[in-house]
Amino acid sequence: MGDARRYHPLPSPFPMKRGGELHGARVAFETWGQLDEAKSNALLILTGLSPSAHATSNDEDPSDGWWEAMIGPGRAIDTSKYYVICVNSLGSDKGSTCPASIDPATGEAYRLTFPELSLEDVANAAHSAVSALGITQLDCLVGCSMGGMSALAYMALHPGSARRHISVDTAPQAQPFAIAIRSLQREAIRLDPNWNNGQYDDDHYPEHGMSIARKLGVITYRSAMEWNGRFARIRLEPEDREGEPFGFEFQVESYLEGHARRFTRTFDPNSYLYLSRASDWFDIAEHGQGSVEKGLARIKLEEALVIGVSTDILFPLEQQEQIATGLRNTGVRVEFVALDSPQGHDAFLVDIENYSRAIGGFLAR
């Protein structure tokens, strides 16, 4: 597999919302399609917490991307029509400057000396990358999950920077349930002895903490309906059970373990902590004198599509409704789509048929 990433150097110093600054920082991004002569057909995608900029395959990297079935010629996000950009979040270890990056002032990895990260910083870094491509206004800004919050920050900080917006399974502010889950995930990592206040290495890696954090996440990304349908109370075969007290006995336990094993070494633990906390901190009301409605009123759009799913417990449907109502009250033409997908928060990655219908229909106008 190749590497299709490109890198945008951020202004140096790059000031951070909560204090501090980065020097010599960058963000990774990938692109698909062709930018038209007027530079008017750009579509930017901002991602959830852990995905890279590799949203779909391309000639340089033919491996499947995290939204492979959604993006490409003739697909819902049509790369024969749009110049599609996906930016890896500042703070992520998928090519952008993050806690695992080298601090040019010390020659050592930042680790916990990395400045406090906000989704406003993520948004400003993405905006800088888009501006460097000569794009003054996006045709559409798409934000998924955490990326949806980053997208709201992007548009609030840079009013008029997008003509249209697609909000996918996100929220205008973190609510207590989501904060509580992410708090437990961070605690699992921090209490792993190998985390060592951020000073881990490959031989002393917080594997158990990352595993528990991922399992907690996966549990909340899906719905009880899907867990029941996929696993019910099916037990493992006796020879597949762990031979220790309280070991895995049910198939759902084995599934979570396998999922966690595939993830733990693919994402830097400190980056996970920083981006998780940034998600907790986000509140569009900070851009509206303490009011979500006034914060959303800062966003200048022509049209928006807001999609939510009834089984999402992490970003409940009422939060999508709040975004839709807030934008509509400012005069934006808003289409609100509530799906009944059983997959919960992860539905946008799994229920491609229904999400494609909504997104493709909106973009085809």
CSV table of N, CA and C in Angstrom, one decimal, residues 96 284 331:
chain,number,residue,atom,x,y,z
A,96,SER,N,-0.6,14.3,11.4
A,96,SER,CA,-0.7,15.7,11.8
A,96,SER,C,0.2,15.8,13.1
A,284,ILE,N,-20.6,25.0,21.3
A,284,ILE,CA,-20.9,26.1,20.4
A,284,ILE,C,-21.4,27.3,21.1
A,331,GLY,N,-32.4,31.3,9.1
A,331,GLY,CA,-32.7,31.5,7.7
A,331,GLY,C,-32.1,30.5,6.8
